XYZ file of C-alpha atoms in Angstrom:
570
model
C -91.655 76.738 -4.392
C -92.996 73.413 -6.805
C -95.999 75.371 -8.434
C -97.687 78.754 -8.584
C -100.337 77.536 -10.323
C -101.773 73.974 -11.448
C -101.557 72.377 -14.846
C -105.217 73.134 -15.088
C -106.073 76.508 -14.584
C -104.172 79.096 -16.642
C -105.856 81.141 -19.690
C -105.719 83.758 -21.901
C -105.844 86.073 -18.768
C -102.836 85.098 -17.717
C -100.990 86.309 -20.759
C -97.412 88.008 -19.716
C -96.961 86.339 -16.420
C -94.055 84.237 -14.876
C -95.239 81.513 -13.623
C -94.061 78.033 -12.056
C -95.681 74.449 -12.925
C -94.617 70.812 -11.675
C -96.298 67.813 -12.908
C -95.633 64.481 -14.847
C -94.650 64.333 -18.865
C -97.778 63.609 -20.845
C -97.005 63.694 -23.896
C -93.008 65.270 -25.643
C -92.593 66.045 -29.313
C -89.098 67.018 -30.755
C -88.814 69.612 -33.227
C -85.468 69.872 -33.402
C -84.585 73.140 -31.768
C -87.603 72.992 -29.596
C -89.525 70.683 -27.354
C -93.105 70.934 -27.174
C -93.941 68.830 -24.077
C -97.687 68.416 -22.146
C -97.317 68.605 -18.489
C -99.582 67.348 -16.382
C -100.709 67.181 -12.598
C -104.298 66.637 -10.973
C -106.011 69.219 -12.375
C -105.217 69.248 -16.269
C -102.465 69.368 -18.788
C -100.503 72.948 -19.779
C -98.390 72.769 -22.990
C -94.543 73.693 -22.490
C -91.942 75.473 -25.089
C -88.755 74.431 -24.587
C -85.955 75.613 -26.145
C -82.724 73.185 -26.368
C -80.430 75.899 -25.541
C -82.470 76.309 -22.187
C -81.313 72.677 -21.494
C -78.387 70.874 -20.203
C -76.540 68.969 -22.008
C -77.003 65.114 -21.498
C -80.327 66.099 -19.673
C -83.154 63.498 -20.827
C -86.636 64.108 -20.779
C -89.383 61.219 -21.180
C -92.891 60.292 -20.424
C -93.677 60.213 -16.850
C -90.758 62.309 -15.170
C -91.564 64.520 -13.239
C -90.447 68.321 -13.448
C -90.511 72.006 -12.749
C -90.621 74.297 -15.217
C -90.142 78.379 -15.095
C -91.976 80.070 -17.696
C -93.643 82.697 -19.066
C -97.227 82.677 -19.919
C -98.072 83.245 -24.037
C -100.980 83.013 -26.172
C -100.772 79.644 -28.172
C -100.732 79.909 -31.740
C -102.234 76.295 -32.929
C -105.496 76.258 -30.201
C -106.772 73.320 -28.149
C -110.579 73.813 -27.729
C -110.583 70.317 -25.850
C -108.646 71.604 -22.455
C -109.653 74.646 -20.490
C -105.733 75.586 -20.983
C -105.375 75.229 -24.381
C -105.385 79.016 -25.340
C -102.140 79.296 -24.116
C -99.321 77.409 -23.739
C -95.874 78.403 -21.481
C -92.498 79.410 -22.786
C -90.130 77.959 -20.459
C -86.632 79.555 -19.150
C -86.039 76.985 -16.780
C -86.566 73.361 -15.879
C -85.252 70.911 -13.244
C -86.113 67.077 -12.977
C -87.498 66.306 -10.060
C -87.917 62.919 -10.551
C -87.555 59.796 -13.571
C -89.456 57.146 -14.140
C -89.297 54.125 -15.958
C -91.086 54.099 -18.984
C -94.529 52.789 -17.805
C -96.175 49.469 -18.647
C -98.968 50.634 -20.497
C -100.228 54.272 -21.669
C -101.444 56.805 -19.525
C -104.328 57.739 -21.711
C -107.740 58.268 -21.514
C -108.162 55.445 -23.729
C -105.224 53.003 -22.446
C -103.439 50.027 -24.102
C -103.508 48.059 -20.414
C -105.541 45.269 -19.864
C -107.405 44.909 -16.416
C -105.070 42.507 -14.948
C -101.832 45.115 -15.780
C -103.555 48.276 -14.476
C -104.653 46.826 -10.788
C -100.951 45.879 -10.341
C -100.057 49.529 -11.699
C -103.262 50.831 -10.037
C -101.271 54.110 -8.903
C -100.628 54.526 -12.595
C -104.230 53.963 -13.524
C -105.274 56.436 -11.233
C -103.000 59.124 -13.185
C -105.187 58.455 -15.756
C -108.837 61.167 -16.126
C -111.652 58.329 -16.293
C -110.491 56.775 -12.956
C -109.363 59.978 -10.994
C -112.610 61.249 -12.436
C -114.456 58.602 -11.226
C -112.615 58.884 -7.608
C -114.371 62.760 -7.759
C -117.298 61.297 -8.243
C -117.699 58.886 -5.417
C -116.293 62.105 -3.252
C -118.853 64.072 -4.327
C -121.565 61.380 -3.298
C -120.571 60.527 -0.124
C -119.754 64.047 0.445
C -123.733 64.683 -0.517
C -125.104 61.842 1.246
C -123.146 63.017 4.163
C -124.865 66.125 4.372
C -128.170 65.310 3.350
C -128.813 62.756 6.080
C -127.566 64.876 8.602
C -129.791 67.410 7.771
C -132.445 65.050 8.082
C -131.638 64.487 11.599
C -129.222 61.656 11.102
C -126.473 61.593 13.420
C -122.811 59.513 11.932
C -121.509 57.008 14.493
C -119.241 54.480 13.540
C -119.507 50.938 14.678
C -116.791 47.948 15.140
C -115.683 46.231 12.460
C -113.871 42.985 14.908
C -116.984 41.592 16.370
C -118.364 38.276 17.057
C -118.989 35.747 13.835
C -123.071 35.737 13.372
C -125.233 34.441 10.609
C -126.110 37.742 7.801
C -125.990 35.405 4.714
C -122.613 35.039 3.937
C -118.745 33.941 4.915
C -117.218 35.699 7.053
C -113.727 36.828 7.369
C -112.147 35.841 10.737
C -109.096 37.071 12.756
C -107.241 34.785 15.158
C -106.565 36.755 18.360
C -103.250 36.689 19.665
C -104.158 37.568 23.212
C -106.958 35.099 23.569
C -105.468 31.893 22.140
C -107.836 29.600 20.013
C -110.581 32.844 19.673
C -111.165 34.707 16.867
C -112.873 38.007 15.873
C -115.120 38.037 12.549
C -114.806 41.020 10.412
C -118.140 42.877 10.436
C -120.532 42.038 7.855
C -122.801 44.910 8.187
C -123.026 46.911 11.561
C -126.600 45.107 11.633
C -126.611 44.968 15.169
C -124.794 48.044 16.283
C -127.199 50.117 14.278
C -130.031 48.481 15.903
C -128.575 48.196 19.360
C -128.015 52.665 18.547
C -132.187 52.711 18.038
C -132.478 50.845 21.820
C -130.007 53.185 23.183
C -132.316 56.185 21.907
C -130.576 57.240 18.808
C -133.580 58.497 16.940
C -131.957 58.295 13.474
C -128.229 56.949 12.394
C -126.114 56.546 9.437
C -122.529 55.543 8.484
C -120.493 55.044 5.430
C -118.636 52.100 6.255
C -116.975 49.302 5.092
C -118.051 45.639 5.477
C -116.343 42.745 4.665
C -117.498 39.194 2.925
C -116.128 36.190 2.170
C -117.853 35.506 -1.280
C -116.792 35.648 -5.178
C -115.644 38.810 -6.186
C -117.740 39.966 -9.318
C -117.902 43.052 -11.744
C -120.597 43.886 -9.230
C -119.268 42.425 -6.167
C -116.092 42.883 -3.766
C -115.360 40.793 -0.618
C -115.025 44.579 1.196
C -117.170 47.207 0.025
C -118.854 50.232 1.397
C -122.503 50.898 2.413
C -124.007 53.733 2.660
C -125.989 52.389 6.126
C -129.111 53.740 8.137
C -131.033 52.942 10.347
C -134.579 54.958 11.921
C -136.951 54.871 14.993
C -140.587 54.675 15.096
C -141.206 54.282 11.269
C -143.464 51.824 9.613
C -141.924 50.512 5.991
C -143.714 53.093 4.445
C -142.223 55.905 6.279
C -138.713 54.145 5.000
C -139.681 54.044 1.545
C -140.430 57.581 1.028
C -138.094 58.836 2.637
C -135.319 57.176 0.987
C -136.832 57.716 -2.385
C -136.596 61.339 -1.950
C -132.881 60.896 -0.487
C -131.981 59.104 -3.796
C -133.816 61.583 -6.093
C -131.727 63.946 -4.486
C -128.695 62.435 -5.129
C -129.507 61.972 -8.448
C -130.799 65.675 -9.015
C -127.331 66.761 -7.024
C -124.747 64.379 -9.170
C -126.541 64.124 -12.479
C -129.060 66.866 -13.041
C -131.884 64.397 -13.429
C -134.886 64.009 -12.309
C -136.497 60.858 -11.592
C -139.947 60.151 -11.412
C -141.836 58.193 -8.383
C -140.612 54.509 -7.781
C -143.513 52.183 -8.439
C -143.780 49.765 -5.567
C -143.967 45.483 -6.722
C -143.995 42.875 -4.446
C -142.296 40.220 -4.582
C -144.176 37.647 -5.943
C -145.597 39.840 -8.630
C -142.027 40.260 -9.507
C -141.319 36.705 -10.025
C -144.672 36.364 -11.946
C -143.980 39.309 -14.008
C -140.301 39.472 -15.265
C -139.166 35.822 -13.363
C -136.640 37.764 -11.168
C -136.090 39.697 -8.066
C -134.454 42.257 -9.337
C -135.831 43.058 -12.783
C -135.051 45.980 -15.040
C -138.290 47.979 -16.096
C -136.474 50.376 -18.744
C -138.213 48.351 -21.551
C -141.446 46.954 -20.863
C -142.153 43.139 -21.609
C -143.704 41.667 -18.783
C -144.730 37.980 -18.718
C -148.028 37.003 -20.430
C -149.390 33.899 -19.149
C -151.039 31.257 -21.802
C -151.746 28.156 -20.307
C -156.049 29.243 -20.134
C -155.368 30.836 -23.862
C -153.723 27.528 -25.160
C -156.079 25.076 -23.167
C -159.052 27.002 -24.544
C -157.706 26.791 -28.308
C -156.672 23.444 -27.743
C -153.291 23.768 -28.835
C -151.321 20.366 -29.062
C -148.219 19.924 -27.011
C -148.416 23.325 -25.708
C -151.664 22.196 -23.465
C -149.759 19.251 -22.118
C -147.059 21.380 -20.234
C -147.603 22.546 -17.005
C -147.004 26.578 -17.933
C -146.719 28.438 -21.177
C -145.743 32.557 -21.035
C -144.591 34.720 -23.742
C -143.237 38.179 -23.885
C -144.081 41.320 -26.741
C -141.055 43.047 -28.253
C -142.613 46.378 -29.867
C -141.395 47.447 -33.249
C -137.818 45.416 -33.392
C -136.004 47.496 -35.941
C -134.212 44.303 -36.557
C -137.600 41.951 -37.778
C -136.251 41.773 -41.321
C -132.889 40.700 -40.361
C -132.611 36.685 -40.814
C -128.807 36.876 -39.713
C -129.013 38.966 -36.652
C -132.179 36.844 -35.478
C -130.306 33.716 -35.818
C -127.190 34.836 -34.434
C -129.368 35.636 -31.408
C -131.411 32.570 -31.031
C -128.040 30.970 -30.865
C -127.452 32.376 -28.013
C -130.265 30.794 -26.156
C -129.467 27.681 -24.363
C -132.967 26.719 -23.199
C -134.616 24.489 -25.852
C -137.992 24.897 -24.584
C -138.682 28.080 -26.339
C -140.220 29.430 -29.912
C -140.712 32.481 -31.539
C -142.915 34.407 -33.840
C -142.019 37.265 -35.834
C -144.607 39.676 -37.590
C -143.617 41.029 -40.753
C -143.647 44.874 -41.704
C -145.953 42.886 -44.963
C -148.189 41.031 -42.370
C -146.223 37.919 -42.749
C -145.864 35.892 -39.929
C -142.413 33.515 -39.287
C -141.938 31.273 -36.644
C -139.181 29.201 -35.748
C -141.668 26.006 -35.517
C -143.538 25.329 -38.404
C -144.039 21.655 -36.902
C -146.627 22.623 -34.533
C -147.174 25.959 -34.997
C -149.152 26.128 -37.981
C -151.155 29.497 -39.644
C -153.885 29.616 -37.610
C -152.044 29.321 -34.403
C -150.162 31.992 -35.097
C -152.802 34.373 -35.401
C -154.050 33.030 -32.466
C -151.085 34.358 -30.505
C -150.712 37.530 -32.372
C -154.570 38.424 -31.692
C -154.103 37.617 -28.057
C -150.719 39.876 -27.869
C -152.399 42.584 -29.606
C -149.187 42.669 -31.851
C -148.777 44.776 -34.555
C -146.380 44.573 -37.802
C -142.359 44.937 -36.758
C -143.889 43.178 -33.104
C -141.801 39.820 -32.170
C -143.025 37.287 -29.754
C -141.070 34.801 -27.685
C -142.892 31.995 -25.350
C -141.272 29.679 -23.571
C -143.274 26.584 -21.525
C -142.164 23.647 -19.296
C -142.007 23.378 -15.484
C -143.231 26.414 -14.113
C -140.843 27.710 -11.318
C -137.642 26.953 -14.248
C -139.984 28.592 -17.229
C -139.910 32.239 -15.850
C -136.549 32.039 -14.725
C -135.568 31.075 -17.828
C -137.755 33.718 -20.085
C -136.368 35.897 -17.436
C -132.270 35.677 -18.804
C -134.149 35.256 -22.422
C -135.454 38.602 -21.660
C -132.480 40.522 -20.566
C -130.577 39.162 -23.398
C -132.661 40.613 -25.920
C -132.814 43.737 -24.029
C -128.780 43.698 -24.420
C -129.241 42.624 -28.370
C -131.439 45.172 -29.334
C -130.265 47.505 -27.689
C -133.034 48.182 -25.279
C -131.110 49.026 -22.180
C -131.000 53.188 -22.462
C -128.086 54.165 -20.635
C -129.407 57.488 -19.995
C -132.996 56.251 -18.527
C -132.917 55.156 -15.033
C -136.058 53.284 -13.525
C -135.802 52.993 -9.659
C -138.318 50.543 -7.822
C -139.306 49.015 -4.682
C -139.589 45.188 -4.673
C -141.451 44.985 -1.109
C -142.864 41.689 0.453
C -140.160 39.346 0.343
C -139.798 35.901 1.886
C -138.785 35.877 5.394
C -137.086 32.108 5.020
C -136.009 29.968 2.789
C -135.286 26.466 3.112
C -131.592 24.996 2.167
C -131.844 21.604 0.811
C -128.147 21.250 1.692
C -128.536 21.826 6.162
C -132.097 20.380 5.754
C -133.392 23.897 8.077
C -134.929 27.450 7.374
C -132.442 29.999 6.150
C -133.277 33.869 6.353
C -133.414 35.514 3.345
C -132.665 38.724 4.112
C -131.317 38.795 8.093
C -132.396 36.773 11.399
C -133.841 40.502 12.728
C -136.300 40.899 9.683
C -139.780 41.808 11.024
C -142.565 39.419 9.733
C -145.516 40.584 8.734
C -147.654 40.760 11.231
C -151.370 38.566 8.719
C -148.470 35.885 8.296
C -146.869 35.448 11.947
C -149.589 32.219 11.797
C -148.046 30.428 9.465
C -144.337 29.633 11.183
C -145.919 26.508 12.803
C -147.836 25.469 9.386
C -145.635 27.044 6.190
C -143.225 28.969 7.289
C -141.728 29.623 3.072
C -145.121 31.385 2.941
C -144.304 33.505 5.448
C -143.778 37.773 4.052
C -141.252 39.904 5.632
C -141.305 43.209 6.286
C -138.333 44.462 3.811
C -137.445 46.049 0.557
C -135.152 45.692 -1.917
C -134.377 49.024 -4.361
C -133.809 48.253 -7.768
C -132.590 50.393 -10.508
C -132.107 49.445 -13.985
C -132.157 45.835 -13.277
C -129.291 45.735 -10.145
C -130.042 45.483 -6.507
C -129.003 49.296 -5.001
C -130.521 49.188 -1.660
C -131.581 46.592 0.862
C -133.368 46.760 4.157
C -136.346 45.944 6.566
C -138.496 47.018 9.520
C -136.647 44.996 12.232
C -138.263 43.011 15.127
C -138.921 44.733 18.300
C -140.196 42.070 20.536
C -138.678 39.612 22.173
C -140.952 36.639 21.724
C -141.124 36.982 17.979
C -137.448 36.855 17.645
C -137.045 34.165 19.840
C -139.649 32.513 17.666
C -137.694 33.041 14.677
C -134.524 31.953 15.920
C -136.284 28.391 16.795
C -137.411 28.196 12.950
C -134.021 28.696 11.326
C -132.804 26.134 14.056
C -130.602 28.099 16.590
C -130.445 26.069 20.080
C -130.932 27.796 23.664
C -127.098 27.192 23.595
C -126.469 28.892 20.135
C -128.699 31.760 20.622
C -127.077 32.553 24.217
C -123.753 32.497 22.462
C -124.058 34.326 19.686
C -126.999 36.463 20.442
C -127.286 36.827 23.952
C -126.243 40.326 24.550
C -128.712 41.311 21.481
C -131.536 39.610 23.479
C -131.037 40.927 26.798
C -131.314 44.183 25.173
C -134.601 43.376 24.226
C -135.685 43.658 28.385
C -135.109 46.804 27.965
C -137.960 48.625 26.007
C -137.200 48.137 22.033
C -138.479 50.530 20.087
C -140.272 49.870 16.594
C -137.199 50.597 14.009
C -136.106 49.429 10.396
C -133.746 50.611 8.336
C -131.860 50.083 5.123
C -128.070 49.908 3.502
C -127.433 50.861 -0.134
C -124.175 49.438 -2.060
C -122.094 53.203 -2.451
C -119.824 51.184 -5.037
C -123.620 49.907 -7.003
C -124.765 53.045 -6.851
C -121.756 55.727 -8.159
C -121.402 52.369 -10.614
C -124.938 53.155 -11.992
C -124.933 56.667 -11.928
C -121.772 57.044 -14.116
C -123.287 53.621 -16.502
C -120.492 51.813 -15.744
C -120.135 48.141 -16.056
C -117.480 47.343 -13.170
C -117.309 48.842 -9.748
C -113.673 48.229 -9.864
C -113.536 51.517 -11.820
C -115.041 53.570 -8.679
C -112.591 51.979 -5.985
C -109.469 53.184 -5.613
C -107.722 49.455 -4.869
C -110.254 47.326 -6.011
C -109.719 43.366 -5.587
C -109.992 41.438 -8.609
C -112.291 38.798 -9.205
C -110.233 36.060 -7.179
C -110.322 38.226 -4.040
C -107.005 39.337 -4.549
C -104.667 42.583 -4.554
C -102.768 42.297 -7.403
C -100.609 45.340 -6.507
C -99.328 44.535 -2.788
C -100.062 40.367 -3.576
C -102.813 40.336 -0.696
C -103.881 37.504 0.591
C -100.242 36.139 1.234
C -98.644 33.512 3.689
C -97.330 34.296 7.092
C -94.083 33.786 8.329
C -93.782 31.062 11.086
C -93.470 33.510 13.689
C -96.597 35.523 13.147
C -98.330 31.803 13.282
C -96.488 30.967 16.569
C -98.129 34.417 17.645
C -101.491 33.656 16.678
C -101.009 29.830 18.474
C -100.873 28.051 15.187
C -99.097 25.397 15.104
């Protein structure tokens, strides 16, 4: 017998009983006649008593072998309030190595000395360690959730293939030669995009897998080339029907993992987005949304402000740090776009700018009237071209979000971006890209413009943000056949290419589609945000780093000549 009991679970209860632990050295210190040694397994760390005499001679203990210990259960004199186990502690009468180690190449601490490089080529090491196992609970305990709240919603799990056929989603894919079909390759699935949908034709009425999907694009601290999606897909729904009913499956995972409760998601569309925080995906825990001056400065005939083709500024409310010359410098040089100025209102009514050459006393107060700013208020504007002016007072804005100190961990703020593009055009190929997929409904006021504009052409889809990063992603797909056919002429598919690639997908389409839409959300994103983390490495149990590689089993590697023969390379 290794154990009859854990490392995490004894007490003061337990007083007076024999009892046998077997776990890794945390932690030894040598007094001499005894050792007093932490001991630790999965569930938690049990202090040891060793007496020397109860040890071989030339037996050698150190951190990170692994033993068995016989012992006796006593109350600890010097208490650890920090463990659930430190009330006690176990006086040992006998203990056997089970296994050494070599001393390991960083600590295995909450708070370790290894960088991030050291602990994905140790990662079995890393995951001795509480924040990552911890995190590894975690993600169990959502997927275990989400697992049984969709399927008592009526969502059945069905798993799809992951070696299909390479088709346009957006990205690279990852191919595999086949060795039985020289010159042919499989592409590792994407998304099940057209499983799920093919499921809805065959009569599924509502489906949903965890799975993982694979592409061939920089890794990231929010990004891996295979994560997992949390991926759905529903019959006869409208995007409304979607959108509630995924709000209240998220509010319930976030009631279920972190006791909170979140309020409704406000709804934006897309352009309003753009117009109002100059991204996609913006983060609405602090407020400053995009004022628009170009009527304001026009009307007050401001010079050089009236010549440029858009002028917006953003409000900062009561910026504890207004007073502060050094930390407001130290910021603005962080700012790389020139076309940009500032205005600070004093706590005294003073007001500062950082361009005295044009911006004079009286212009000033023009601004801070039409902001409705009050003292400890600071103003940024930035003007020039208009598309490049909100994108840039959109990173302006997000870095003084992180400066300040804006960005409230412990606030979440879900919402719907709705309405987005349907295409886009690449400069590059000189045709229509999709912006989300090539099965994106349009909406139905816009079909009319593929032959005129097709850029200003809405799609049927969603996007859920929270806190400023892109959780969830999906659409009401197209369910007739003349409309995707129509939309595989604008991004440029042949008769050939669309037979190819599609043709099985289209045939299906004789059959009696039904209206469907669905939606995927990042699992790795999401237990990322829930936790505040900054990496999704630290949810994933063998990440890849930001190169695409495994740094513990050195994947991707070459093959040996043989394989290649196999695979008919030459």
């Amino acid at each position: 017998m290794y154990r009859t009991h854990n490392c995490g679970e004894l007490s003061l209860k337990d007083i007076e009983k024999k009892v046998i632990l077997s776990g890794w050295i945390q932690k030894i210190r040598n007094l001499g006649s005894l050792f007093f040694i932490d001991i630790r397994d999965y569930f938690g760390i049990t202090q040891l008593i060793v007496s020397k005499k109860s040890v071989k001679e030339n037996f050698s203990l150190e951190k990170e072998f692994l033993i068995k210990v016989e012992g006796k259960v006593v109350e600890r004199l010097s208490k650890n309030y920090n463990i659930p186990t430190g009330e006690i502690e176990i006086l040992v009468f006998h203990i056997d190595l089970l296994n050494s180690s070599l001393f390991p190449p960083f600590t295995i601490e909450n708070k370790t000395d290894g960088n991030e490089e050291m602990r994905m080529i140790y990662r079995y090491l890393d995951i001795r360690r509480n924040p990552i196992k911890n995190n590894l609970i975690i993600r169990h305990n959502l997927v275990l959730e989400t697992r049984n709240f969709l399927s008592k919603n009526g969502f059945l799990e069905i798993e799809t293939p992951v070696l299909i056929n390479d088709t346009p989603e957006g990205a690279r894919s990852f191919v595999v030669p086949s060795r039985t079909h020289p010159n042919k390759f499989y592409a590792l699935a994407q998304s099940p995009q057209l499983f799920k949908q093919l499921l809805m034709i065959g009569g599924i009425d509502k489906y949903f897998q965890i799975v993982k999907c694979f592409r061939d694009e920089d890794s990231r601290s929010d990004r891996q080339i295979e994560f997992t999606q949390i991926d759905c897909e529903m019959s006869f729904v409208e995007e409304h029907d979607v959108l509630v009913f995924f709000e209240y499956f998220i509010k319930h995972i976030f009631k279920k993992i972190k006791n909170i409760q979140l309020d409704s998601f406000p709804r934006i569309s897309y352009s309003d987005a753009i117009k109002m925080y100059g991204t996609d995906s913006p983060d609405i825990r602090f407020s400053m949304s995009f004022v628009e001056l170009n009527d304001l400065v026009k009307i007050k005939n401001i010079s050089l402000l009236k010549e440029q083709e858009f002028v917006i500024g953003i409000k900062i409310k009561k910026c504890h740090d207004i007073h502060n010359n050094d930390k407001i410098n130290c910021f603005l040089k962080t700012i790389e776009n020139k076309n940009f100025f500032w205005i600070r209102y004093l706590h005294n009514q003073t007001l500062l700018s950082s361009n005295q050459n044009f911006l004079n006393e009286k212009i000033l107060k023009i601004f801070v009237k039409y902001f409705k700013a009050l003292p400890g208020d600071l103003l940024f504007f930035s003007y020039g071209k208009k598309i490049k002016t909100r994108k840039e007072l959109g990173k302006i804005r997000l870095k003084i979000a992180d400066f300040f100190n804006l960005k409230d961990p412990k606030i979440f703020k879900p919402l719907w971006i709705t309405d987005l593009p349907l295409l886009k055009w690449e400069e590059r190929s000189k045709k229509y890209k999709s912006v989300h997929h090539p099965f994106t409904s349009p909406k139905e006021e816009d079909i009319h413009l593929l032959e005129k504009c097709p850029k200003n052409i809405r799609s049927k889809s969603y996007d859920l943000i929270i806190n400023g990063v892109e959780i969830g992603s999906g659409s009401i797909r197209i369910h007739n056949k003349n409309i995707q056919n129509l939309i595989f002429k604008h991004l440029g598919f042949s008769k050939r290419e669309i037979e190819s690639r599609f043709g099985f997908f289209i045939k299906a389409f004789e059959y009696g589609v039904p209206p469907h839409g669905g939606i995927a959300f990042g699992l790795d994103r999401l237990v990322n945000i829930l936790e505040g983390n900054k990496n999704i490495k630290n949810f994933i149990a063998f990440p890849k780093n930001n190169y695409g590689k495994d740094l513990m089993i050195n994947a991707p590697s070459l093959l040996e000549k043989e394989k290649l023969k196999e695979l008919h390379f030459r």
